[in-house]
PDB file of C-alpha atoms and ligand atoms in Angstrom:
ATOM      1  CA  UNK N   1       0.000   0.000   0.000  1.00  0.00           C
ATOM      2  CA  UNK N   2       1.409   3.416  -0.918  1.00  0.00           C
ATOM      3  CA  UNK N   3       1.672   6.269   1.577  1.00  0.00           C
ATOM      4  CA  UNK N   4      -1.219   8.114  -0.038  1.00  0.00           C
ATOM      5  CA  UNK N   5      -3.420   5.050   0.006  1.00  0.00           C
ATOM      6  CA  UNK N   6      -2.553   4.442   3.642  1.00  0.00           C
ATOM      7  CA  UNK N   7      -3.442   7.964   4.732  1.00  0.00           C
ATOM      8  CA  UNK N   8      -6.665   7.840   2.729  1.00  0.00           C
ATOM      9  CA  UNK N   9      -7.609   4.543   4.374  1.00  0.00           C
ATOM     10  CA  UNK N  10      -6.898   6.103   7.756  1.00  0.00           C
ATOM     11  CA  UNK N  11      -9.165   9.063   6.981  1.00  0.00           C
ATOM     12  CA  UNK N  12     -11.904   6.726   5.738  1.00  0.00           C
ATOM     13  CA  UNK N  13     -11.652   4.804   8.992  1.00  0.00           C
ATOM     14  CA  UNK N  14     -11.939   8.016  11.049  1.00  0.00           C
ATOM     15  CA  UNK N  15     -14.912   8.991   8.933  1.00  0.00           C
ATOM     16  CA  UNK N  16     -16.724   5.703   9.463  1.00  0.00           C
ATOM     17  CA  UNK N  17     -16.009   5.841  13.198  1.00  0.00           C
ATOM     18  CA  UNK N  18     -17.403   9.365  13.389  1.00  0.00           C
ATOM     19  CA  UNK N  19     -20.503   8.279  11.482  1.00  0.00           C
ATOM     20  CA  UNK N  20     -20.985   5.311  13.769  1.00  0.00           C
ATOM     21  CA  UNK N  21     -20.641   7.506  16.894  1.00  0.00           C
ATOM     22  CA  UNK N  22     -23.242   9.840  15.406  1.00  0.00           C
ATOM     23  CA  UNK N  23     -25.565   6.896  14.795  1.00  0.00           C
ATOM     24  CA  UNK N  24     -25.428   7.428  11.051  1.00  0.00           C
ATOM     25  CA  UNK N  25     -25.078   4.913   8.240  1.00  0.00           C
ATOM     26  CA  UNK N  26     -21.558   4.472   6.895  1.00  0.00           C
ATOM     27  CA  UNK N  27     -22.478   5.640   3.401  1.00  0.00           C
ATOM     28  CA  UNK N  28     -23.994   8.986   4.395  1.00  0.00           C
ATOM     29  CA  UNK N  29     -20.862  11.124   4.196  1.00  0.00           C
ATOM     30  CA  UNK N  30     -18.594  11.385   1.191  1.00  0.00           C
ATOM     31  CA  UNK N  31     -14.864  12.060   1.341  1.00  0.00           C
ATOM     32  CA  UNK N  32     -13.641  14.803  -0.998  1.00  0.00           C
ATOM     33  CA  UNK N  33      -9.855  14.555  -1.353  1.00  0.00           C
ATOM     34  CA  UNK N  34      -8.556  18.124  -1.556  1.00  0.00           C
ATOM     35  CA  UNK N  35      -5.625  17.873  -3.949  1.00  0.00           C
ATOM     36  CA  UNK N  36      -4.764  21.580  -4.311  1.00  0.00           C
ATOM     37  CA  UNK N  37      -1.019  22.227  -4.691  1.00  0.00           C
ATOM     38  CA  UNK N  38      -0.332  18.490  -5.142  1.00  0.00           C
ATOM     39  CA  UNK N  39       0.562  17.032  -8.542  1.00  0.00           C
ATOM     40  CA  UNK N  40      -1.809  15.286 -10.926  1.00  0.00           C
ATOM     41  CA  UNK N  41       0.217  12.109 -10.388  1.00  0.00           C
ATOM     42  CA  UNK N  42      -1.016  12.020  -6.755  1.00  0.00           C
ATOM     43  CA  UNK N  43      -4.604  12.290  -7.955  1.00  0.00           C
ATOM     44  CA  UNK N  44      -4.002   9.489 -10.429  1.00  0.00           C
ATOM     45  CA  UNK N  45      -2.533   7.323  -7.696  1.00  0.00           C
ATOM     46  CA  UNK N  46      -5.510   7.852  -5.379  1.00  0.00           C
ATOM     47  CA  UNK N  47      -7.935   7.271  -8.233  1.00  0.00           C
ATOM     48  CA  UNK N  48      -6.296   3.874  -8.734  1.00  0.00           C
ATOM     49  CA  UNK N  49      -7.037   3.185  -5.027  1.00  0.00           C
ATOM     50  CA  UNK N  50     -10.723   3.944  -5.547  1.00  0.00           C
ATOM     51  CA  UNK N  51     -10.974   7.659  -4.679  1.00  0.00           C
ATOM     52  CA  UNK N  52     -13.275   9.435  -7.139  1.00  0.00           C
ATOM     53  CA  UNK N  53     -14.052  12.916  -5.744  1.00  0.00           C
ATOM     54  CA  UNK N  54     -11.287  15.533  -5.681  1.00  0.00           C
ATOM     55  CA  UNK N  55     -11.400  19.161  -4.557  1.00  0.00           C
ATOM     56  CA  UNK N  56      -9.487  22.063  -6.099  1.00  0.00           C
ATOM     57  CA  UNK N  57      -9.288  25.723  -5.081  1.00  0.00           C
ATOM     58  CA  UNK N  58      -7.623  27.432  -7.996  1.00  0.00           C
ATOM     59  CA  UNK N  59      -9.077  27.607 -11.490  1.00  0.00           C
ATOM     60  CA  UNK N  60      -5.786  27.312 -13.326  1.00  0.00           C
ATOM     61  CA  UNK N  61      -4.759  24.290 -11.318  1.00  0.00           C
ATOM     62  CA  UNK N  62      -8.133  22.677 -11.959  1.00  0.00           C
ATOM     63  CA  UNK N  63      -7.711  23.272 -15.707  1.00  0.00           C
ATOM     64  CA  UNK N  64      -4.244  21.731 -15.744  1.00  0.00           C
ATOM     65  CA  UNK N  65      -5.128  18.653 -13.724  1.00  0.00           C
ATOM     66  CA  UNK N  66      -8.333  18.154 -15.677  1.00  0.00           C
ATOM     67  CA  UNK N  67      -6.350  18.138 -18.919  1.00  0.00           C
ATOM     68  CA  UNK N  68      -3.726  15.754 -17.548  1.00  0.00           C
ATOM     69  CA  UNK N  69      -6.281  13.353 -16.102  1.00  0.00           C
ATOM     70  CA  UNK N  70      -8.900  13.405 -18.863  1.00  0.00           C
ATOM     71  CA  UNK N  71      -8.598   9.624 -19.248  1.00  0.00           C
ATOM     72  CA  UNK N  72      -9.967   9.004 -15.719  1.00  0.00           C
ATOM     73  CA  UNK N  73     -13.606   8.943 -16.741  1.00  0.00           C
ATOM     74  CA  UNK N  74     -15.158   8.512 -13.291  1.00  0.00           C
ATOM     75  CA  UNK N  75     -13.175  11.314 -11.697  1.00  0.00           C
ATOM     76  CA  UNK N  76     -15.428  13.948 -10.098  1.00  0.00           C
ATOM     77  CA  UNK N  77     -14.065  17.493  -9.750  1.00  0.00           C
ATOM     78  CA  UNK N  78     -15.285  19.659  -6.879  1.00  0.00           C
ATOM     79  CA  UNK N  79     -14.403  23.334  -7.135  1.00  0.00           C
ATOM     80  CA  UNK N  80     -14.158  24.623  -3.558  1.00  0.00           C
ATOM     81  CA  UNK N  81     -12.228  27.902  -3.848  1.00  0.00           C
ATOM     82  CA  UNK N  82     -13.228  31.548  -4.174  1.00  0.00           C
ATOM     83  CA  UNK N  83     -14.586  32.180  -7.655  1.00  0.00           C
ATOM     84  CA  UNK N  84     -14.199  35.432  -9.570  1.00  0.00           C
ATOM     85  CA  UNK N  85     -16.687  36.174 -12.299  1.00  0.00           C
ATOM     86  CA  UNK N  86     -14.040  36.277 -15.042  1.00  0.00           C
ATOM     87  CA  UNK N  87     -12.996  32.708 -14.152  1.00  0.00           C
ATOM     88  CA  UNK N  88     -16.364  30.982 -14.145  1.00  0.00           C
ATOM     89  CA  UNK N  89     -16.295  29.602 -17.692  1.00  0.00           C
ATOM     90  CA  UNK N  90     -13.816  26.783 -17.301  1.00  0.00           C
ATOM     91  CA  UNK N  91     -15.271  25.822 -13.932  1.00  0.00           C
ATOM     92  CA  UNK N  92     -18.696  25.561 -15.603  1.00  0.00           C
ATOM     93  CA  UNK N  93     -17.141  23.309 -18.243  1.00  0.00           C
ATOM     94  CA  UNK N  94     -14.966  21.099 -16.053  1.00  0.00           C
ATOM     95  CA  UNK N  95     -16.452  20.812 -12.563  1.00  0.00           C
ATOM     96  CA  UNK N  96     -19.135  18.387 -11.419  1.00  0.00           C
ATOM     97  CA  UNK N  97     -19.707  20.370  -8.230  1.00  0.00           C
ATOM     98  CA  UNK N  98     -19.076  23.954  -7.106  1.00  0.00           C
ATOM     99  CA  UNK N  99     -19.106  24.417  -3.317  1.00  0.00           C
ATOM    100  CA  UNK N 100     -18.372  28.124  -3.257  1.00  0.00           C
ATOM    101  CA  UNK N 101     -21.286  29.958  -4.843  1.00  0.00           C
ATOM    102  CA  UNK N 102     -21.818  33.013  -2.671  1.00  0.00           C
ATOM    103  CA  UNK N 103     -23.537  35.530  -4.911  1.00  0.00           C
ATOM    104  CA  UNK N 104     -26.118  35.532  -7.665  1.00  0.00           C
ATOM    105  CA  UNK N 105     -23.814  36.925 -10.339  1.00  0.00           C
ATOM    106  CA  UNK N 106     -21.505  33.916 -10.056  1.00  0.00           C
ATOM    107  CA  UNK N 107     -24.450  31.503 -10.129  1.00  0.00           C
ATOM    108  CA  UNK N 108     -25.912  33.170 -13.225  1.00  0.00           C
ATOM    109  CA  UNK N 109     -22.633  32.987 -15.080  1.00  0.00           C
ATOM    110  CA  UNK N 110     -22.082  29.342 -14.181  1.00  0.00           C
ATOM    111  CA  UNK N 111     -25.590  28.514 -15.358  1.00  0.00           C
ATOM    112  CA  UNK N 112     -25.233  30.286 -18.699  1.00  0.00           C
ATOM    113  CA  UNK N 113     -21.762  28.844 -19.278  1.00  0.00           C
ATOM    114  CA  UNK N 114     -22.626  25.248 -18.397  1.00  0.00           C
ATOM    115  CA  UNK N 115     -22.291  23.333 -21.684  1.00  0.00           C
ATOM    116  CA  UNK N 116     -25.658  22.182 -23.043  1.00  0.00           C
ATOM    117  CA  UNK N 117     -24.743  18.497 -23.354  1.00  0.00           C
ATOM    118  CA  UNK N 118     -23.767  18.175 -19.684  1.00  0.00           C
ATOM    119  CA  UNK N 119     -26.069  17.586 -16.704  1.00  0.00           C
ATOM    120  CA  UNK N 120     -26.754  20.652 -14.556  1.00  0.00           C
ATOM    121  CA  UNK N 121     -23.794  21.679 -12.399  1.00  0.00           C
ATOM    122  CA  UNK N 122     -24.243  20.652  -8.761  1.00  0.00           C
ATOM    123  CA  UNK N 123     -24.029  23.751  -6.614  1.00  0.00           C
ATOM    124  CA  UNK N 124     -23.646  24.522  -2.926  1.00  0.00           C
ATOM    125  CA  UNK N 125     -24.225  27.974  -1.501  1.00  0.00           C
ATOM    126  CA  UNK N 126     -21.296  28.993   0.685  1.00  0.00           C
ATOM    127  CA  UNK N 127     -22.287  30.574   3.985  1.00  0.00           C
ATOM    128  CA  UNK N 128     -19.991  32.856   5.961  1.00  0.00           C
ATOM    129  CA  UNK N 129     -20.952  31.222   9.210  1.00  0.00           C
ATOM    130  CA  UNK N 130     -18.371  32.958  11.399  1.00  0.00           C
ATOM    131  CA  UNK N 131     -19.213  36.456  10.188  1.00  0.00           C
ATOM    132  CA  UNK N 132     -15.584  37.334   9.468  1.00  0.00           C
ATOM    133  CA  UNK N 133     -15.453  40.112   6.897  1.00  0.00           C
ATOM    134  CA  UNK N 134     -12.388  38.548   5.275  1.00  0.00           C
ATOM    135  CA  UNK N 135     -14.236  35.319   4.507  1.00  0.00           C
ATOM    136  CA  UNK N 136     -16.203  34.455   1.394  1.00  0.00           C
ATOM    137  CA  UNK N 137     -19.775  33.323   1.661  1.00  0.00           C
ATOM    138  CA  UNK N 138     -23.160  34.936   1.987  1.00  0.00           C
ATOM    139  CA  UNK N 139     -24.513  35.793   5.414  1.00  0.00           C
ATOM    140  CA  UNK N 140     -26.659  33.126   7.069  1.00  0.00           C
ATOM    141  CA  UNK N 141     -29.662  35.464   6.686  1.00  0.00           C
ATOM    142  CA  UNK N 142     -29.121  35.708   2.944  1.00  0.00           C
ATOM    143  CA  UNK N 143     -28.729  31.994   2.259  1.00  0.00           C
ATOM    144  CA  UNK N 144     -32.390  31.140   1.657  1.00  0.00           C
ATOM    145  CA  UNK N 145     -32.904  33.935  -0.883  1.00  0.00           C
ATOM    146  CA  UNK N 146     -29.758  33.009  -2.773  1.00  0.00           C
ATOM    147  CA  UNK N 147     -30.767  29.347  -2.774  1.00  0.00           C
ATOM    148  CA  UNK N 148     -34.172  30.180  -4.220  1.00  0.00           C
ATOM    149  CA  UNK N 149     -32.519  32.219  -6.964  1.00  0.00           C
ATOM    150  CA  UNK N 150     -30.119  29.352  -7.778  1.00  0.00           C
ATOM    151  CA  UNK N 151     -33.005  26.884  -8.054  1.00  0.00           C
ATOM    152  CA  UNK N 152     -34.438  29.015 -10.861  1.00  0.00           C
ATOM    153  CA  UNK N 153     -31.282  28.726 -12.989  1.00  0.00           C
ATOM    154  CA  UNK N 154     -31.517  25.946 -15.598  1.00  0.00           C
ATOM    155  CA  UNK N 155     -27.805  25.139 -15.799  1.00  0.00           C
ATOM    156  CA  UNK N 156     -27.502  24.501 -12.071  1.00  0.00           C
ATOM    157  CA  UNK N 157     -28.775  21.948  -9.567  1.00  0.00           C
ATOM    158  CA  UNK N 158     -28.909  23.341  -6.047  1.00  0.00           C
ATOM    159  CA  UNK N 159     -27.754  20.601  -3.656  1.00  0.00           C
ATOM    160  CA  UNK N 160     -27.169  22.370  -0.359  1.00  0.00           C
ATOM    161  CA  UNK N 161     -24.751  24.441   1.684  1.00  0.00           C
ATOM    162  CA  UNK N 162     -21.040  24.715   2.432  1.00  0.00           C
ATOM    163  CA  UNK N 163     -19.018  26.541   5.078  1.00  0.00           C
ATOM    164  CA  UNK N 164     -15.436  27.150   6.158  1.00  0.00           C
ATOM    165  CA  UNK N 165     -15.526  28.220   9.808  1.00  0.00           C
ATOM    166  CA  UNK N 166     -12.834  30.452  11.291  1.00  0.00           C
ATOM    167  CA  UNK N 167      -9.571  28.729  12.150  1.00  0.00           C
ATOM    168  CA  UNK N 168      -9.926  27.840  15.808  1.00  0.00           C
ATOM    169  CA  UNK N 169      -9.349  24.855  18.062  1.00  0.00           C
ATOM    170  CA  UNK N 170     -12.331  25.855  20.195  1.00  0.00           C
ATOM    171  CA  UNK N 171     -14.587  22.837  19.674  1.00  0.00           C
ATOM    172  CA  UNK N 172     -17.616  24.460  21.270  1.00  0.00           C
ATOM    173  CA  UNK N 173     -17.394  27.382  18.912  1.00  0.00           C
ATOM    174  CA  UNK N 174     -16.951  25.120  15.899  1.00  0.00           C
ATOM    175  CA  UNK N 175     -19.843  22.943  17.025  1.00  0.00           C
ATOM    176  CA  UNK N 176     -21.976  26.063  17.207  1.00  0.00           C
ATOM    177  CA  UNK N 177     -21.030  27.010  13.622  1.00  0.00           C
ATOM    178  CA  UNK N 178     -21.827  23.539  12.306  1.00  0.00           C
ATOM    179  CA  UNK N 179     -25.089  23.611  14.202  1.00  0.00           C
ATOM    180  CA  UNK N 180     -26.097  26.862  12.489  1.00  0.00           C
ATOM    181  CA  UNK N 181     -25.414  25.181   9.138  1.00  0.00           C
ATOM    182  CA  UNK N 182     -27.454  22.131  10.039  1.00  0.00           C
ATOM    183  CA  UNK N 183     -30.385  24.350  11.018  1.00  0.00           C
ATOM    184  CA  UNK N 184     -30.062  26.392   7.836  1.00  0.00           C
ATOM    185  CA  UNK N 185     -30.341  23.210   5.772  1.00  0.00           C
ATOM    186  CA  UNK N 186     -33.401  22.066   7.718  1.00  0.00           C
ATOM    187  CA  UNK N 187     -34.883  25.490   7.211  1.00  0.00           C
ATOM    188  CA  UNK N 188     -34.351  25.308   3.437  1.00  0.00           C
ATOM    189  CA  UNK N 189     -36.172  21.978   3.396  1.00  0.00           C
ATOM    190  CA  UNK N 190     -39.025  23.467   5.393  1.00  0.00           C
ATOM    191  CA  UNK N 191     -39.221  26.178   2.731  1.00  0.00           C
ATOM    192  CA  UNK N 192     -39.743  23.468   0.116  1.00  0.00           C
ATOM    193  CA  UNK N 193     -36.269  23.338  -1.428  1.00  0.00           C
ATOM    194  CA  UNK N 194     -34.943  19.837  -2.039  1.00  0.00           C
ATOM    195  CA  UNK N 195     -31.417  19.949  -0.689  1.00  0.00           C
ATOM    196  CA  UNK N 196     -29.408  16.967   0.508  1.00  0.00           C
ATOM    197  CA  UNK N 197     -25.828  18.165   0.972  1.00  0.00           C
ATOM    198  CA  UNK N 198     -23.891  19.802   3.777  1.00  0.00           C
ATOM    199  CA  UNK N 199     -20.217  20.295   2.904  1.00  0.00           C
ATOM    200  CA  UNK N 200     -18.289  21.007   6.082  1.00  0.00           C
ATOM    201  CA  UNK N 201     -15.378  19.590   8.020  1.00  0.00           C
ATOM    202  CA  UNK N 202     -11.699  19.453   7.029  1.00  0.00           C
ATOM    203  CA  UNK N 203      -8.698  17.486   8.333  1.00  0.00           C
ATOM    204  CA  UNK N 204      -8.854  18.920  11.843  1.00  0.00           C
ATOM    205  CA  UNK N 205     -12.609  19.008  12.466  1.00  0.00           C
ATOM    206  CA  UNK N 206     -14.007  16.245  10.304  1.00  0.00           C
ATOM    207  CA  UNK N 207     -15.484  14.175  13.145  1.00  0.00           C
ATOM    208  CA  UNK N 208     -17.176  17.191  14.722  1.00  0.00           C
ATOM    209  CA  UNK N 209     -18.714  18.174  11.385  1.00  0.00           C
ATOM    210  CA  UNK N 210     -20.037  14.629  10.956  1.00  0.00           C
ATOM    211  CA  UNK N 211     -21.705  14.863  14.376  1.00  0.00           C
ATOM    212  CA  UNK N 212     -23.524  17.915  13.057  1.00  0.00           C
ATOM    213  CA  UNK N 213     -24.753  16.383   9.851  1.00  0.00           C
ATOM    214  CA  UNK N 214     -21.969  16.883   7.297  1.00  0.00           C
ATOM    215  CA  UNK N 215     -22.618  14.820   4.160  1.00  0.00           C
ATOM    216  CA  UNK N 216     -19.326  15.807   2.519  1.00  0.00           C
ATOM    217  CA  UNK N 217     -16.001  16.386   4.250  1.00  0.00           C
ATOM    218  CA  UNK N 218     -13.166  18.124   2.390  1.00  0.00           C
ATOM    219  CA  UNK N 219      -9.858  16.674   3.493  1.00  0.00           C
ATOM    220  CA  UNK N 220      -6.456  17.748   2.225  1.00  0.00           C
ATOM    221  CA  UNK N 221      -3.631  17.660   4.759  1.00  0.00           C
ATOM    222  CA  UNK N 222      -4.627  14.376   6.416  1.00  0.00           C
ATOM    223  CA  UNK N 223      -4.357  12.618   3.039  1.00  0.00           C
ATOM    224  CA  UNK N 224      -1.645  14.460   1.118  1.00  0.00           C
ATOM    225  CA  UNK N 225       0.442  15.956   3.902  1.00  0.00           C
ATOM    226  CA  UNK N 226       1.371  19.581   4.417  1.00  0.00           C
ATOM    227  CA  UNK N 227       0.961  22.005   1.553  1.00  0.00           C
ATOM    228  CA  UNK N 228       3.757  24.216   0.305  1.00  0.00           C
ATOM    229  CA  UNK N 229       2.408  27.243  -1.451  1.00  0.00           C
ATOM    230  CA  UNK N 230       4.558  28.559  -4.265  1.00  0.00           C
ATOM    231  CA  UNK N 231       3.502  32.125  -3.442  1.00  0.00           C
ATOM    232  CA  UNK N 232       3.843  31.862   0.351  1.00  0.00           C
TER     233      UNK N 232
HETATM  234  C1  LIG J 301      -7.676  23.557   1.589  1.00  0.00           C
HETATM  235  C2  LIG J 301      -9.114  23.380   1.845  1.00  0.00           C
HETATM  236  C3  LIG J 301      -9.596  22.235   2.507  1.00  0.00           C
HETATM  237  C4  LIG J 301      -8.703  21.157   3.074  1.00  0.00           C
HETATM  238  O1  LIG J 301      -8.159  21.578   4.291  1.00  0.00           O
HETATM  239  P1  LIG J 301      -7.233  20.599   5.177  1.00  0.00           P
HETATM  240  O2  LIG J 301      -7.152  21.287   6.476  1.00  0.00           O
HETATM  241  O3  LIG J 301      -5.919  20.508   4.462  1.00  0.00           O
HETATM  242  O4  LIG J 301      -7.906  19.282   5.247  1.00  0.00           O
HETATM  243  C5  LIG J 301     -10.975  22.113   2.661  1.00  0.00           C
HETATM  244  N1  LIG J 301     -11.827  23.048   2.193  1.00  0.00           N
HETATM  245  C6  LIG J 301     -11.396  24.152   1.564  1.00  0.00           C
HETATM  246  C7  LIG J 301     -12.391  25.147   1.080  1.00  0.00           C
HETATM  247  C8  LIG J 301     -10.028  24.362   1.379  1.00  0.00           C
HETATM  248  O5  LIG J 301      -9.630  25.468   0.774  1.00  0.00           O
END
């Protein structure tokens, strides 16, 4: 077993333990392997081990890896980074999911630019759950209105919500953030929207997010190791 496979297996084990503790079925939370800054060869290696869903933050990197890995037909690309309106086109063409829709303009562009032969792009509305002004995401109060607007766009399929809480080791605070998200999703359902996805939890807080209803966790470091940013 390679190092990458081993760390992925370890994460999958943690995930199934967290699900079991939460009294949830083992197939109710999907692992998104966040491959940003790591080479396409790592993605290929994990694909060979059975991993299908990969997350990327940067449009150019997504484009490059998509081109290099075009032969992996079951690979599912999740775009999870901040999205500027002049960069939406290739995301609309390449991605299967976008987790980071936080304003209508971005949603409209993605919808118009989604190629006609493809199924609607799966979309999550990103919520700025910690209220930090530096963070992307709409305010919790704005989420329902944005979701309704996304539902009306033919190129998109609204699936649910995503958040990136503030970096903190305070578990109570994080639990509170995840709880807000869980309630927001319930609230959307009560408003008649059919949503099934809550994308929250990363390497450090995956188990906590699962306790609060996460159906997708986005894990980078725990699988690939520490990232080295070229621009850092
Ligand atoms: C980088 C990133 C992750 C992965 O974070 P880790 O702490 O490395 O697991 C998850 N979600 C988003 C939006 C990210 O940018």
